[in-house]
């Protein structure tokens, strides 16, 4: 058994108390005060346990990977991943959480890939790097225990809630675009070759290559399964049966998605979060915090930007399903579109501003000695940002599609009880995504994307 | 001092004998026969020593990196690299070789990059991988000594000569296109995601990230220096003064080259040789052998294909400078164009054939379940090959430009004694490269590239 697994013990409420007592870094966060200690499991997924730990002296959150350290063969591994995914979609109960303990954090036998490089390690690395680059929007890491695959971080106290839930509830967050554009501009710019020397870059790329298993999960569920018959694909049936089939028969779409998949697998453009949907963002009226970067690696920037924008578009198309006689959600839909527009435009503005501020720096993609005139610098930036925009639209659309006909759906639609109503909303989102993905290179501005959304929404 | 440096001793003829005597793997190659042992240094560069070792019982070649293991600071490093490059271009004498012993194989202080990962290690890895994939066209590795940065490999006996020298001499190699297309199709296909699982791929990518310093040399001399005022740029002067300046002032060209540079730095498409010019190929009438992959890493395939095709085009444009009353070189020019055409077309054919043969394999870029109809498979391949063609033209053109106005030139032109004549040849090559690079996306076949070459040649 590899080193990383030797020290692993899955914790629950009781054993966690002992763990805290014996961990100075955690005691400090509680002001050494253990009287009145309260622990609550809040994990909403089936991949990790999340505990909120509070005492009168302080608080923190503990996130621990679920696994038993079992080493299994490749074929078993595939079966187990499938089963896990199935469980993820069929139930949210705690029992299921326990049942899935032995799941996909298990390396295939027969590779010499370092066994100590588990995903909690990469989540911690990314949280720290994101926190360094954008401290206002990322919880601090207080403690990391590698053998235990355990991270302690700042507790994002109520009224922080998961953004997706806020969007379903119809709540406006006035600073959302401002904050998310900040997070994306800073984390992506400063980990790209616009800021990095190629020496720093390749070193960081190599390190994050170790997070390959989570990349593979994305490759499968985002870029492959929705485009083929796959056991755990599902959709609102029978309403969308034809739509799902049409996706599997759409040659142009499949070619375009394959191009995006190759970009995802090959292009180390920046350190990306890797799972930047609205379920990885916690918000209040004046705070926006990005959590859960366990899929982080060096990949194409557009994958993060697209994840966020694409999930906003999903939220938009789900609104009709949440309308009732008190609230038709029309104003809220306009607000979502405004967020979409502002997020991209502010991102663009801030990213280019960072580029300008650092034009003479050690970033090696565009040397100041070569791009030695303002108009040339402008031309280079225009081309770069246009390509990035198209990538973002493409990845965003791919993320939309997989949430409707793939294995893992979003609460935005799942919480619409009526199947016909849900299917109607989903079909519009699907049609929009297909058009955006296939025609993305034609778009010159986010307002053109919004026109497409409005047009499909008005059908 | 790092482990790799501890055991390093630069060898010369005498100490090499002792080294051979104490190395069983080498003795075996000589049939244990040391009587009549002969050693000859034949390195043509200033980066490595190459010794041919023969005895009546056998033979091999020893290649050893030149370095002293000195650890220096970053600023010194930059100075030293510049100086080394200067020496490379100003002299070929053995004395200079000795003077450059302390040169750029030195890591920057202050990084924790593993010090043991020197370039000889990557050259050995690549030689072995290429040899495994394409044994007919790569010398076997007999022995590798990591602390000594030393590789022993099969001696490519006379009449093997460096292809570049054959091209200058006007010699036709009937199997050249056949062999080179074989080498490129096999080494590139089998190390791409068309054959690799993403698990294998990321693991290999991470390993070769360690060869970052040689990548940085390429980034500087191919993608940066020719487009700015740089100390060691040079060209046939005053004839090409204006042409060199025009390159530094060509905004469109600079934007395009920056795009290629980013692709070089970001895109881990396949294990590429990294230096596949006509000086890295040894030939006879019926043998073609690829040596010297010390720049190998996971990069864009087009960089290798372009290097080879671009250097053939340089050879073509240099022919007028080698014409004399006995041989106007016209037939030879046609033969070079035929090689250009055949190399790409055969590469295309073989690469697609490998893809078809392995369509149901473990390659993860295009899954058989998704690309589930012959016409869809065809469509995917057409798009892939078109993109690869455009990348190859772009990288090939960039490699041509840097050989005319950058730091390191090619013997094809350098051996033309008359400056005016040389400048005439070089200007045509330069004009051709600029056109190819900027308009590459318009080309649909190699015959269209050849038309451009012929047109410029007829001016
Ligand atoms: N720092 C935190 N503060 C408050 N709640 C948190 C924190 N981190 C996670 N949570 C809660 O736990 C849930 C799951 O955490 P997350 O990191 O997204 O785990 P998973 O990778 O399993 O999705 C989140 O949706 C959120 O409700
Ligand atoms: N295996 C070999 N057999 C015969 N000659 C070789 C062999 N390897 C290298 N050489 C000769 O040594 C020269 C330099 O080798 P190369 O590997 O290209 O080193 P460098 O990296 O210094 O360019 C080649 O141009 C060729 O003439
Ligand atoms: Mg979750
Ligand atoms: Mg989460
Ligand atoms: Mg997660
Ligand atoms: Mg060489
Ligand atoms: Mg070399």
PDB file of N, CA, C and O and ligand atoms in Angstrom, chain B residues 42-45 47-48 50 52 61 63 123 139 153-156 162 279 282 291-292 294, ligand 2:
ATOM      1  N   UNK B  42      33.881  13.588 -33.620  1.00  0.00           N
ATOM      2  CA  UNK B  42      33.306  14.091 -34.868  1.00  0.00           C
ATOM      3  C   UNK B  42      32.192  15.110 -34.636  1.00  0.00           C
ATOM      4  O   UNK B  42      31.516  15.515 -35.566  1.00  0.00           O
ATOM      5  N   UNK B  43      31.975  15.505 -33.398  1.00  0.00           N
ATOM      6  CA  UNK B  43      30.878  16.443 -33.093  1.00  0.00           C
ATOM      7  C   UNK B  43      30.985  17.670 -33.971  1.00  0.00           C
ATOM      8  O   UNK B  43      32.057  18.245 -34.130  1.00  0.00           O
ATOM      9  N   UNK B  44      29.870  18.045 -34.550  1.00  0.00           N
ATOM     10  CA  UNK B  44      29.900  19.223 -35.413  1.00  0.00           C
ATOM     11  C   UNK B  44      29.314  20.437 -34.709  1.00  0.00           C
ATOM     12  O   UNK B  44      29.305  21.525 -35.238  1.00  0.00           O
ATOM     13  N   UNK B  45      28.788  20.213 -33.528  1.00  0.00           N
ATOM     14  CA  UNK B  45      28.159  21.326 -32.815  1.00  0.00           C
ATOM     15  C   UNK B  45      29.062  21.785 -31.694  1.00  0.00           C
ATOM     16  O   UNK B  45      30.241  21.446 -31.652  1.00  0.00           O
ATOM     17  N   UNK B  47      27.578  21.822 -28.556  1.00  0.00           N
ATOM     18  CA  UNK B  47      26.766  21.487 -27.401  1.00  0.00           C
ATOM     19  C   UNK B  47      27.139  20.136 -26.837  1.00  0.00           C
ATOM     20  O   UNK B  47      26.896  19.853 -25.680  1.00  0.00           O
ATOM     21  N   UNK B  48      27.714  19.310 -27.685  1.00  0.00           N
ATOM     22  CA  UNK B  48      28.015  17.951 -27.267  1.00  0.00           C
ATOM     23  C   UNK B  48      29.303  17.481 -27.932  1.00  0.00           C
ATOM     24  O   UNK B  48      29.685  17.979 -28.986  1.00  0.00           O
ATOM     25  N   UNK B  50      30.899  14.177 -29.729  1.00  0.00           N
ATOM     26  CA  UNK B  50      30.493  12.897 -30.308  1.00  0.00           C
ATOM     27  C   UNK B  50      31.754  12.137 -30.710  1.00  0.00           C
ATOM     28  O   UNK B  50      32.580  12.667 -31.464  1.00  0.00           O
ATOM     29  N   UNK B  52      33.359   8.561 -32.283  1.00  0.00           N
ATOM     30  CA  UNK B  52      33.158   7.279 -32.946  1.00  0.00           C
ATOM     31  C   UNK B  52      34.193   6.306 -32.388  1.00  0.00           C
ATOM     32  O   UNK B  52      35.395   6.608 -32.378  1.00  0.00           O
ATOM     33  N   UNK B  61      28.858   4.744 -31.088  1.00  0.00           N
ATOM     34  CA  UNK B  61      29.101   6.181 -30.978  1.00  0.00           C
ATOM     35  C   UNK B  61      28.808   6.597 -29.543  1.00  0.00           C
ATOM     36  O   UNK B  61      27.875   6.092 -28.926  1.00  0.00           O
ATOM     37  N   UNK B  63      27.958   9.920 -27.262  1.00  0.00           N
ATOM     38  CA  UNK B  63      27.626  11.349 -27.260  1.00  0.00           C
ATOM     39  C   UNK B  63      27.593  11.809 -25.814  1.00  0.00           C
ATOM     40  O   UNK B  63      26.924  11.205 -24.983  1.00  0.00           O
ATOM     41  N   UNK B 123      17.149  13.119 -24.281  1.00  0.00           N
ATOM     42  CA  UNK B 123      17.575  12.605 -25.584  1.00  0.00           C
ATOM     43  C   UNK B 123      17.531  11.082 -25.577  1.00  0.00           C
ATOM     44  O   UNK B 123      17.017  10.458 -26.520  1.00  0.00           O
ATOM     45  N   UNK B 139      18.898   4.919 -34.503  1.00  0.00           N
ATOM     46  CA  UNK B 139      19.966   4.056 -33.947  1.00  0.00           C
ATOM     47  C   UNK B 139      19.601   3.562 -32.548  1.00  0.00           C
ATOM     48  O   UNK B 139      19.072   4.318 -31.735  1.00  0.00           O
ATOM     49  N   UNK B 153      25.399   4.724 -28.590  1.00  0.00           N
ATOM     50  CA  UNK B 153      24.393   4.248 -29.558  1.00  0.00           C
ATOM     51  C   UNK B 153      25.074   3.636 -30.776  1.00  0.00           C
ATOM     52  O   UNK B 153      26.297   3.731 -30.929  1.00  0.00           O
ATOM     53  N   UNK B 154      24.249   3.040 -31.609  1.00  0.00           N
ATOM     54  CA  UNK B 154      24.765   2.435 -32.826  1.00  0.00           C
ATOM     55  C   UNK B 154      25.500   3.465 -33.685  1.00  0.00           C
ATOM     56  O   UNK B 154      25.057   4.586 -33.856  1.00  0.00           O
ATOM     57  N   UNK B 155      26.633   3.034 -34.199  1.00  0.00           N
ATOM     58  CA  UNK B 155      27.409   3.877 -35.120  1.00  0.00           C
ATOM     59  C   UNK B 155      26.789   3.747 -36.506  1.00  0.00           C
ATOM     60  O   UNK B 155      26.659   2.637 -37.041  1.00  0.00           O
ATOM     61  N   UNK B 156      26.391   4.868 -37.061  1.00  0.00           N
ATOM     62  CA  UNK B 156      25.839   4.886 -38.418  1.00  0.00           C
ATOM     63  C   UNK B 156      27.024   5.019 -39.366  1.00  0.00           C
ATOM     64  O   UNK B 156      27.549   6.115 -39.590  1.00  0.00           O
ATOM     65  N   UNK B 162      25.324  13.226 -43.079  1.00  0.00           N
ATOM     66  CA  UNK B 162      24.237  14.128 -42.670  1.00  0.00           C
ATOM     67  C   UNK B 162      23.487  14.572 -43.936  1.00  0.00           C
ATOM     68  O   UNK B 162      24.098  15.012 -44.909  1.00  0.00           O
ATOM     69  N   UNK B 279      19.875  18.455 -40.629  1.00  0.00           N
ATOM     70  CA  UNK B 279      21.129  18.141 -39.942  1.00  0.00           C
ATOM     71  C   UNK B 279      20.944  17.082 -38.863  1.00  0.00           C
ATOM     72  O   UNK B 279      21.919  16.636 -38.252  1.00  0.00           O
ATOM     73  N   UNK B 282      20.654  11.254 -40.875  1.00  0.00           N
ATOM     74  CA  UNK B 282      21.804  10.691 -41.589  1.00  0.00           C
ATOM     75  C   UNK B 282      21.285   9.713 -42.634  1.00  0.00           C
ATOM     76  O   UNK B 282      20.366   8.937 -42.374  1.00  0.00           O
ATOM     77  N   UNK B 291      18.641  11.194 -35.792  1.00  0.00           N
ATOM     78  CA  UNK B 291      19.438  11.286 -34.558  1.00  0.00           C
ATOM     79  C   UNK B 291      19.113  12.589 -33.818  1.00  0.00           C
ATOM     80  O   UNK B 291      18.288  13.377 -34.265  1.00  0.00           O
ATOM     81  N   UNK B 292      19.705  12.753 -32.675  1.00  0.00           N
ATOM     82  CA  UNK B 292      19.791  14.031 -31.968  1.00  0.00           C
ATOM     83  C   UNK B 292      18.458  14.624 -31.474  1.00  0.00           C
ATOM     84  O   UNK B 292      18.218  15.822 -31.619  1.00  0.00           O
ATOM     85  N   UNK B 294      17.548  15.764 -28.687  1.00  0.00           N
ATOM     86  CA  UNK B 294      17.746  16.308 -27.336  1.00  0.00           C
ATOM     87  C   UNK B 294      16.729  17.396 -26.993  1.00  0.00           C
ATOM     88  O   UNK B 294      16.567  17.753 -25.833  1.00  0.00           O
TER      89      UNK B 294
HETATM   90  N1  LIG C   2      25.040   7.449 -34.260  1.00  0.00           N
HETATM   91  C1  LIG C   2      25.880   8.149 -35.030  1.00  0.00           C
HETATM   92  N2  LIG C   2      26.576   7.571 -36.002  1.00  0.00           N
HETATM   93  C2  LIG C   2      27.419   8.293 -36.761  1.00  0.00           C
HETATM   94  N3  LIG C   2      27.615   9.606 -36.609  1.00  0.00           N
HETATM   95  C3  LIG C   2      26.944  10.249 -35.649  1.00  0.00           C
HETATM   96  C4  LIG C   2      26.035   9.568 -34.814  1.00  0.00           C
HETATM   97  N4  LIG C   2      25.529  10.452 -33.958  1.00  0.00           N
HETATM   98  C5  LIG C   2      26.090  11.634 -34.244  1.00  0.00           C
HETATM   99  N5  LIG C   2      26.930  11.522 -35.266  1.00  0.00           N
HETATM  100  C6  LIG C   2      27.721  12.610 -35.871  1.00  0.00           C
HETATM  101  O1  LIG C   2      27.951  13.590 -34.886  1.00  0.00           O
HETATM  102  C7  LIG C   2      27.356  14.808 -35.254  1.00  0.00           C
HETATM  103  C8  LIG C   2      26.762  15.487 -34.040  1.00  0.00           C
HETATM  104  O2  LIG C   2      25.785  14.644 -33.460  1.00  0.00           O
HETATM  105  P1  LIG C   2      24.435  15.214 -32.933  1.00  0.00           P
HETATM  106  O3  LIG C   2      23.705  14.126 -32.215  1.00  0.00           O
HETATM  107  O4  LIG C   2      23.688  15.897 -34.032  1.00  0.00           O
HETATM  108  O5  LIG C   2      24.969  16.245 -31.851  1.00  0.00           O
HETATM  109  P2  LIG C   2      24.588  17.780 -31.590  1.00  0.00           P
HETATM  110  O6  LIG C   2      23.435  17.699 -30.622  1.00  0.00           O
HETATM  111  O7  LIG C   2      25.790  18.334 -30.923  1.00  0.00           O
HETATM  112  O8  LIG C   2      24.197  18.410 -32.880  1.00  0.00           O
HETATM  113  C9  LIG C   2      26.315  14.454 -36.296  1.00  0.00           C
HETATM  114  O9  LIG C   2      26.080  15.530 -37.165  1.00  0.00           O
HETATM  115  C10 LIG C   2      26.946  13.282 -36.995  1.00  0.00           C
HETATM  116  O10 LIG C   2      27.885  13.741 -37.929  1.00  0.00           O
END
